[in-house]
GROMACS .gro file of C-alpha atoms in nm:
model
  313
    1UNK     CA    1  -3.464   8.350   3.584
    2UNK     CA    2  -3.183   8.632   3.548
    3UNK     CA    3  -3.121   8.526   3.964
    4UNK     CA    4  -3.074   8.189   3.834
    5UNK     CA    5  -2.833   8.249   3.550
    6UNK     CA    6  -2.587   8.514   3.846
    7UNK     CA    7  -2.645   8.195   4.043
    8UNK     CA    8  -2.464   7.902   3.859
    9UNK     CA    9  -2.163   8.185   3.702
   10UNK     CA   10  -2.116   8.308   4.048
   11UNK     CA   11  -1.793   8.248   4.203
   12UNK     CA   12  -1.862   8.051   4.570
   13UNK     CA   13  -1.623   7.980   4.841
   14UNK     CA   14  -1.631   7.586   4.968
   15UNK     CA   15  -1.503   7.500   5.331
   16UNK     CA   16  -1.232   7.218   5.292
   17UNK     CA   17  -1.181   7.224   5.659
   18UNK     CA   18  -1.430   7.041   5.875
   19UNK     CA   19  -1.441   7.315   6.177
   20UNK     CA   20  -1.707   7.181   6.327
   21UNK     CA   21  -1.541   6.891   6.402
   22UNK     CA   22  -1.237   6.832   6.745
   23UNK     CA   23  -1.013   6.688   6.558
   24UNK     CA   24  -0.713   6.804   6.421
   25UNK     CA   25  -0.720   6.635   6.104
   26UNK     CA   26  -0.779   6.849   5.765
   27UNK     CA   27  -1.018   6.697   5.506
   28UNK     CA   28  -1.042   6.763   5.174
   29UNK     CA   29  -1.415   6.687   4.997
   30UNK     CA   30  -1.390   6.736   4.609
   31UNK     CA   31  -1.579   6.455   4.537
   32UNK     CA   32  -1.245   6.222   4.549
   33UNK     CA   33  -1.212   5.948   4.871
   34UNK     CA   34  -1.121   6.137   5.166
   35UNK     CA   35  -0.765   6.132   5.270
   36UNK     CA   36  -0.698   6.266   5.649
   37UNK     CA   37  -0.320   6.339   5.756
   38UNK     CA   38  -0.259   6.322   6.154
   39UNK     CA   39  -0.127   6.594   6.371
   40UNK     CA   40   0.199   6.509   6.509
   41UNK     CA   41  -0.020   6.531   6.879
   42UNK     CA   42  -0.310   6.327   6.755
   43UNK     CA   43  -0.256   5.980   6.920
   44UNK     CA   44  -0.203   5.732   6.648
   45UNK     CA   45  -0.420   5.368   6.642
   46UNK     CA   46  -0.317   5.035   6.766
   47UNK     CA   47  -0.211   4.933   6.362
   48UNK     CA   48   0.004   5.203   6.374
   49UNK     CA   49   0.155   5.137   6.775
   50UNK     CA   50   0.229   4.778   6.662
   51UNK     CA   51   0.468   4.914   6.338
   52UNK     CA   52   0.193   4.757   6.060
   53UNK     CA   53   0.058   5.027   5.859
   54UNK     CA   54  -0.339   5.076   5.869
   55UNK     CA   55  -0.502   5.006   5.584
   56UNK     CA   56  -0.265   4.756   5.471
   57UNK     CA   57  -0.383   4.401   5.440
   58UNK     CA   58  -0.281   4.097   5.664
   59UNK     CA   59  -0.148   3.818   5.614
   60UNK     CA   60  -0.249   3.573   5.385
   61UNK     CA   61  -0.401   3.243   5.457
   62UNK     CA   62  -0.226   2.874   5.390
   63UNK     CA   63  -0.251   2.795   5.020
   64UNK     CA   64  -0.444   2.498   4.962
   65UNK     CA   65  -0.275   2.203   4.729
   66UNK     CA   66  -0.576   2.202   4.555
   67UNK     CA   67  -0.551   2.601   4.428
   68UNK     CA   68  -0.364   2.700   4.125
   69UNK     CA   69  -0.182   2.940   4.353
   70UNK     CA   70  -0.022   2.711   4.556
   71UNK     CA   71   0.146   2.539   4.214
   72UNK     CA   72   0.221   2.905   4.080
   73UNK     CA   73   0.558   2.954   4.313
   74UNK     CA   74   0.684   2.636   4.160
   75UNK     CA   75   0.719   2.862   3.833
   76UNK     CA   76   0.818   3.186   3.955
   77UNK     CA   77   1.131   3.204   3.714
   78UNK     CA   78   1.181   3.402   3.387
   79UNK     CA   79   1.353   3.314   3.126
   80UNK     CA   80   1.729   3.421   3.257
   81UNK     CA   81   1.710   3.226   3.545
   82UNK     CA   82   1.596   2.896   3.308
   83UNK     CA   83   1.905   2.990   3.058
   84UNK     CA   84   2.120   2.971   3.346
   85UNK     CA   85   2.029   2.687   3.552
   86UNK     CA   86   2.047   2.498   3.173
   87UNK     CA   87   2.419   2.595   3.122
   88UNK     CA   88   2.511   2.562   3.490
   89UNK     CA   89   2.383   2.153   3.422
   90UNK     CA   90   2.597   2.108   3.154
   91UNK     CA   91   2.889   2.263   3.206
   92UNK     CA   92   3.127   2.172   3.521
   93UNK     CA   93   3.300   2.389   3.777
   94UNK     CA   94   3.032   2.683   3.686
   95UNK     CA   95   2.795   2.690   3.968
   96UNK     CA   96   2.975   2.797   4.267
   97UNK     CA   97   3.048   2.597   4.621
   98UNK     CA   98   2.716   2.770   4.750
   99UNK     CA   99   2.492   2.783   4.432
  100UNK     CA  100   2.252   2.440   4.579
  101UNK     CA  101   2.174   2.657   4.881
  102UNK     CA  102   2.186   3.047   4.763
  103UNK     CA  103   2.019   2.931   4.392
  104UNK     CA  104   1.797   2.664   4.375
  105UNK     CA  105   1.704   2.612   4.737
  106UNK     CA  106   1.583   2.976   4.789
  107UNK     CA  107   1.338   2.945   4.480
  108UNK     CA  108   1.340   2.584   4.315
  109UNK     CA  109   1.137   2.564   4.019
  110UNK     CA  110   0.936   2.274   3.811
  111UNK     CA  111   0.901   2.492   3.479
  112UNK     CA  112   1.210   2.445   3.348
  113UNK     CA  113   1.266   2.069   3.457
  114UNK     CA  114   0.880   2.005   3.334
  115UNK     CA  115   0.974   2.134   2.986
  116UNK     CA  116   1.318   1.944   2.982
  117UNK     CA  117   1.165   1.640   3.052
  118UNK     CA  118   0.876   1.691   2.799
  119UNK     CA  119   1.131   1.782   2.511
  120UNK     CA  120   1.345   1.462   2.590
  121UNK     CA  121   1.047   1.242   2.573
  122UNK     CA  122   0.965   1.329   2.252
  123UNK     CA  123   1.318   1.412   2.099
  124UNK     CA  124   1.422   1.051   2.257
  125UNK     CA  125   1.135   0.861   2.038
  126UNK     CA  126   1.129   1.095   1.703
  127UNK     CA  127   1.522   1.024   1.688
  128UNK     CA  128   1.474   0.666   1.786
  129UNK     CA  129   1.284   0.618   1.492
  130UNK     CA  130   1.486   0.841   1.287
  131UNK     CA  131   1.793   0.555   1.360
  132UNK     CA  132   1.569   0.290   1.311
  133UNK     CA  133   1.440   0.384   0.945
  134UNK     CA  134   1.788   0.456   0.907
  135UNK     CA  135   1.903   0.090   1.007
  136UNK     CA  136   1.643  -0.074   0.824
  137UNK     CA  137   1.712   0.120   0.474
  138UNK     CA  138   1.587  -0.025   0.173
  139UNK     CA  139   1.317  -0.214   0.373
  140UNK     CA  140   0.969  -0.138   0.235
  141UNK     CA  141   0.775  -0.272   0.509
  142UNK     CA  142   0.957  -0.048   0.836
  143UNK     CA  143   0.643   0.142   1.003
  144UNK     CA  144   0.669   0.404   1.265
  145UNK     CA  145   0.711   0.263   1.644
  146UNK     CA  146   0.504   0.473   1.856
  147UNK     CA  147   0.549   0.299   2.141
  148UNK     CA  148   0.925   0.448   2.171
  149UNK     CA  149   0.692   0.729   2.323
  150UNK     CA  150   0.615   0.582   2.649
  151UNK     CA  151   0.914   0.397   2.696
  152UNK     CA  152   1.073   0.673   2.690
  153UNK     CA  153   0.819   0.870   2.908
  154UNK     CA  154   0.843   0.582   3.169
  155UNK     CA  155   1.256   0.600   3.126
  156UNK     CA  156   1.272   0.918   3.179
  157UNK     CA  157   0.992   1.035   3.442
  158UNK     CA  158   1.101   0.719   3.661
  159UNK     CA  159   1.484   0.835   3.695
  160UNK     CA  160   1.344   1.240   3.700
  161UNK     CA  161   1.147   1.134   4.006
  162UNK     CA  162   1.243   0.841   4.211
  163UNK     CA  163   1.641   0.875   4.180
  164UNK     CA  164   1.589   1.266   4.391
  165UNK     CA  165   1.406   1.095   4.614
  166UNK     CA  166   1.636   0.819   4.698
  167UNK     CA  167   1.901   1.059   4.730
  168UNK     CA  168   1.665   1.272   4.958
  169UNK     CA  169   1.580   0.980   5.212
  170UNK     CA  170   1.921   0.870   5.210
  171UNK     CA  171   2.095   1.210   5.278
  172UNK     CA  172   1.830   1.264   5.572
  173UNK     CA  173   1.894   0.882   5.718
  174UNK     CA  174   2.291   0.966   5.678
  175UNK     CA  175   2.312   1.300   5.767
  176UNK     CA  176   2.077   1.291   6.051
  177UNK     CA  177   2.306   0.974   6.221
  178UNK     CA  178   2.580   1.227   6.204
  179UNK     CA  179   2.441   1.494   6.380
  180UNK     CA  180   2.266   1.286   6.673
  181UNK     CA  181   2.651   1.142   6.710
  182UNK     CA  182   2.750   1.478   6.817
  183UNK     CA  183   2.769   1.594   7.191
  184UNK     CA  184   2.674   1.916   7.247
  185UNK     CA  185   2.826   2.107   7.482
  186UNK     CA  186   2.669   2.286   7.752
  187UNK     CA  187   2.863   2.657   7.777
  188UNK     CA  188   2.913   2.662   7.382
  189UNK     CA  189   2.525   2.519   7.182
  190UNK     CA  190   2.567   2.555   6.858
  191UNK     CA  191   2.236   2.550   6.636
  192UNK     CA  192   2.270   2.271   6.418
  193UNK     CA  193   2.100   2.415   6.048
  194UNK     CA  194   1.965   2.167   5.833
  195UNK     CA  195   2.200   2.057   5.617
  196UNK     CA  196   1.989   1.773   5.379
  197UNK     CA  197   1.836   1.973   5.058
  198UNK     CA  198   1.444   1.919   5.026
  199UNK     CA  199   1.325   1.699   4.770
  200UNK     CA  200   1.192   1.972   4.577
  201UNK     CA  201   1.548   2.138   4.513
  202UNK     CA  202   1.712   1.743   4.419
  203UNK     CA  203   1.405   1.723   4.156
  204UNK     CA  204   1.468   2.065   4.018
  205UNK     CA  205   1.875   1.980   3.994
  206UNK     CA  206   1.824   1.646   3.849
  207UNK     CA  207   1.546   1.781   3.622
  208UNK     CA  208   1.796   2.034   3.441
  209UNK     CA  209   2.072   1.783   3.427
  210UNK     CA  210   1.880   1.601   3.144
  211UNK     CA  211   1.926   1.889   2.973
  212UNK     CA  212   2.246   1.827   2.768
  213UNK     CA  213   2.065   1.494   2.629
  214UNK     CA  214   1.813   1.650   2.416
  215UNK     CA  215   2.091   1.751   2.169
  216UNK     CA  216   2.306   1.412   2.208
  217UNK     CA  217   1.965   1.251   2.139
  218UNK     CA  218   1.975   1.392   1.791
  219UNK     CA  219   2.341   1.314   1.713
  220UNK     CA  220   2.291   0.948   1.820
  221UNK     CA  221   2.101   0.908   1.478
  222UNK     CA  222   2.440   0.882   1.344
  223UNK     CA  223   2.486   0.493   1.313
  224UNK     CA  224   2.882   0.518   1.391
  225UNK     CA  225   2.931   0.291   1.717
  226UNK     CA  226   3.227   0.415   1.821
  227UNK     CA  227   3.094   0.792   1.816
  228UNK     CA  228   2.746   0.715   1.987
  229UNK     CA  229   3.004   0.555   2.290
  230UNK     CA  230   3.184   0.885   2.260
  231UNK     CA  231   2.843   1.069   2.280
  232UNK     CA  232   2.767   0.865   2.550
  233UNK     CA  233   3.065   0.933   2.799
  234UNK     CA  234   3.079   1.280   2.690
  235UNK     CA  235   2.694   1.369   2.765
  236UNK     CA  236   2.723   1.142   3.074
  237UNK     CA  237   3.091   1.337   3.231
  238UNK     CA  238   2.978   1.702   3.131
  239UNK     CA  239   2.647   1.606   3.304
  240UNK     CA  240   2.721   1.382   3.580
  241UNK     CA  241   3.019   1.633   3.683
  242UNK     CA  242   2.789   1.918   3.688
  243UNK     CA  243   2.562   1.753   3.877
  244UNK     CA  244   2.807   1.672   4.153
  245UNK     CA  245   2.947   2.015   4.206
  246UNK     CA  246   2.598   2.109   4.277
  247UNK     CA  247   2.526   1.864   4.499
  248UNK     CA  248   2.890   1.811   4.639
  249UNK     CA  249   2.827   2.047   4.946
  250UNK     CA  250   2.524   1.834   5.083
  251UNK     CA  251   2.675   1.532   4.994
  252UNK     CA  252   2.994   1.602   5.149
  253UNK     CA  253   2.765   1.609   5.530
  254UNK     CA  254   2.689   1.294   5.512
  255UNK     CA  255   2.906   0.945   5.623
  256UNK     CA  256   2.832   0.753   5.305
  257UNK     CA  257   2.972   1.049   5.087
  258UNK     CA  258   3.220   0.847   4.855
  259UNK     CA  259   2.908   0.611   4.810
  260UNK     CA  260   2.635   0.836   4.689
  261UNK     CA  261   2.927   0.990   4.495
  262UNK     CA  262   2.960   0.660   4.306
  263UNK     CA  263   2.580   0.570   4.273
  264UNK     CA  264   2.521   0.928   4.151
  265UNK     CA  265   2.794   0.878   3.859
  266UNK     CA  266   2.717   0.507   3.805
  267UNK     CA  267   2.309   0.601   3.776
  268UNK     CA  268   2.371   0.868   3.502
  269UNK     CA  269   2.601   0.696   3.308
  270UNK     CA  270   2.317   0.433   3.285
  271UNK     CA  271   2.097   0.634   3.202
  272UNK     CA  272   2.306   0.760   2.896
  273UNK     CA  273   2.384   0.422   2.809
  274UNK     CA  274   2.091   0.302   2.810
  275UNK     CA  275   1.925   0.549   2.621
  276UNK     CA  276   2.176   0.496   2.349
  277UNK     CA  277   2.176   0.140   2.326
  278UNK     CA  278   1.794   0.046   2.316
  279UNK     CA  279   1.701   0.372   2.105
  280UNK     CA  280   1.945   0.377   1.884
  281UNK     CA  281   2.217   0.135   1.892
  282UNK     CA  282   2.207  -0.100   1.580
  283UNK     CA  283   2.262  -0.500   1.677
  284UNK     CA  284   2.563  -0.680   1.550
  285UNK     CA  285   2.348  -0.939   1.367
  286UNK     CA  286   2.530  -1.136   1.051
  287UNK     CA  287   2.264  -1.068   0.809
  288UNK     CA  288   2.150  -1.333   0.559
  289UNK     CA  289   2.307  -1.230   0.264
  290UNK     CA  290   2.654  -1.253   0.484
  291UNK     CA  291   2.554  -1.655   0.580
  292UNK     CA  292   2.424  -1.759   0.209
  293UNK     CA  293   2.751  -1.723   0.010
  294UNK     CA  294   2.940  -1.971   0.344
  295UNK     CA  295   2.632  -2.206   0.299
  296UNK     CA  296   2.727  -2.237  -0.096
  297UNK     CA  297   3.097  -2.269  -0.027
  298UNK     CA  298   3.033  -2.584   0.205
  299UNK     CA  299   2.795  -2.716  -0.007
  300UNK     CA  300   3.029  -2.745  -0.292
  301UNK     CA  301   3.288  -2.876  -0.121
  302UNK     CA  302   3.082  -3.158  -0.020
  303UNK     CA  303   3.009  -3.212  -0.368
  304UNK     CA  304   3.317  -3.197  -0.515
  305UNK     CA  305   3.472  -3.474  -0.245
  306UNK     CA  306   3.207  -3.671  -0.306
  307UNK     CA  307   3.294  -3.656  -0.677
  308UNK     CA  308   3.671  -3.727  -0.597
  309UNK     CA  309   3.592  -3.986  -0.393
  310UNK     CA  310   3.374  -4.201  -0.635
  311UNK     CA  311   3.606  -4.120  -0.920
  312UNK     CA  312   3.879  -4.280  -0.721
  313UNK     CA  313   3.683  -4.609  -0.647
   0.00000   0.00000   0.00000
C-alpha cells in the first residue's frame, strides 16, 4: 500500500519525442491533438507543392437557388453601406463617375431596396387615406380604403422590377450593336470588358431611388395643389438626377444614350405624378352647395319676368 502511495507522488519523466520513429518530426502527446512541425529537409506533400495549405478546406460547391445561402449574398450589407446608398439616391452629383461599377456592381444588395419598397407601400396607402379623410371632412359615412394597399403594391413593385429590366435588355441590344461595329485590329486586340450593368445592380439602383418618396408621401397629405406639384418636381429632379449620375457611365456606351436619358427622366417623373394625383390629389368638382344658390337665382328670374310680363298685358 505504502509502494502505492511513493507511486502516484513520485515525480516521472514522459518521452515527448517519438525516437522510435524515422522521421524528423517532434510530437508532443499531453492528451491535446497532435501537432507535428516539418524539418526544413523533410519533403513537404503535394497540398503543400501546389501553394494550398493542407488541412485547409476546398472549394465550395455551386449554391443552389433553392438554399437560403445562395439568397444570403444578396444581403451582405450593414447598416453604413444602406445609409449611404439612401443619401447617394437622393442627393445629385454625390456618387462619383465610377460609384455604378466600384459600389453597387461589386456587391449589389436587395435588403435595402426590399425594405424601401415595403415602407413605400404602406406609407403610400396610410397617407392616401390620411388625404382622403382629410378631403371628405365633415362626412360621417368616409370608411377606410384598403385597397390603396395593393394598388400601391402593384404601382410600385411593377416600376421596381420591370423598368431595370427594360433598361437592362435595352443597354445589352444597344451596347452590344456598338461593339460588334468595331474592327479589331490584328497587331493591337484590345479586350473589350463588358460594359452593360447586370440586372441585379439596375434593380438595386432603382430600388434606393424610391427612397426620397417615403417622406414626400407624407407631406402630400397637405391638400395645397400648388405645393403637392412642387413636391412632385422636387422628389422627381433630386431623384431622377441622382439616378442618372449613377447610371450616366453605362448609359453613355450605348447609341441610344440621349433616349434612355429621356425615358429614364420621363418614367420617374410619372411615377411621382402619378402617385400624387390618384393618392392624394383632391378633384376640382363644383360641389352642390356651389350649384344650388345659381339654380335659385335662375329660378327667380324666371319668375319675376313672368310676373312682368303678365302685369304688362
Amino acid at each position: 500500500m505504502d509502494g502505492t502511495v511513493e507511486d502516484l507522488l513520485s515525480f516521472k519523466e514522459f518521452p515527448l519525442m517519438n525516437e522510435a520513429s524515422g522521421s524528423g518530426s517532434a510530437q508532443i502527446n499531453i492528451n491535446s491533438p497532435q501537432r507535428s512541425f516539418h524539418s526544413p529537409d523533410e519533403p513537404s506533400s503535394s497540398a503543400d507543392q501546389d501553394g494550398t495549405p493542407t488541412g485547409t478546406t476546398t472549394a465550395k460547391p455551386g449554391r443552389s437557388i433553392f438554399s437560403l445561402e445562395y439568397y444570403q449574398q444578396f444581403f451582405n450589407v450593414d447598416t453604413m453601406i444602406v445609409v449611404d446608398r439612401i443619401a447617394t439616391s437622393m442627393i445629385p452629383k454625390r456618387a462619383p463617375v465610377n460609384y455604378l461599377k466600384l459600389n453597387i456592381a461589386t456587391n449589389p444588395d436587395l435588403y435595402g431596396p426590399i425594405w424601401i419598397v415595403l415602407t413605400l407601400i404602406f406609407t403610400i396607402a396610410i397617407s392616401g387615406n390620411m388625404a382622403s379623410y382629410l378631403q371628405n371632412t365633415g362626412n360621417h359615412q368616409w370608411r377606410y380604403n384598403f385597397h390603396l394597399v395593393s394598388y400601391s403594391a402593384t404601382a410600385i413593385i411593377t416600376y421596381a422590377l420591370l423598368v431595370p429590366a427594360a433598361l437592362w435588355a435595352f443597354l445589352q441590344w444597344s451596347v452590344r450593336g456598338i461593339e460588334l461595329n468595331i474592327e479589331e485590329d490584328e497587331e493591337e486586340q484590345v479586350a473589350i470588358e463588358p460594359t452593360t450593368p447586370s440586372l441585379l445592380s439596375l434593380v438595386c439602383v432603382y430600388g434606393y431611388s424610391l427612397a426620397i418618396y417615403i417622406p414626400v408621401s407624407v407631406l402630400w397629405t397637405i391638400q395645397v395643389s400648388l405645393f403637392q406639384w412642387l413636391l412632385v418636381i422636387t422628389g422627381a429632379f433630386l431623384s431622377g438626377f441622382a439616378l442618372l449620375t449613377i447610371l450616366m457611365p453605362a448609359v453613355r456606351k450605348s447609341r441610344y444614350s440621349i433616349l434612355i436619358v429621356l425615358a429614364i427622366e420621363l418614367a420617374h417623373f410619372a411615377l411621382a405624378a402619378g402617385f400624387m394625383l390618384y393618392f392624394f390629389h383632391a378633384p376640382d368638382v363644383e360641389t352642390p352647395a356651389e350649384v344650388t344658390p345659381s339654380l335659385h337665382k335662375v329660378t327667380t328670374s324666371v319668375v319675376v319676368n313672368a310676373t312682368m310680363h303678365s302685369k304688362s298685358a
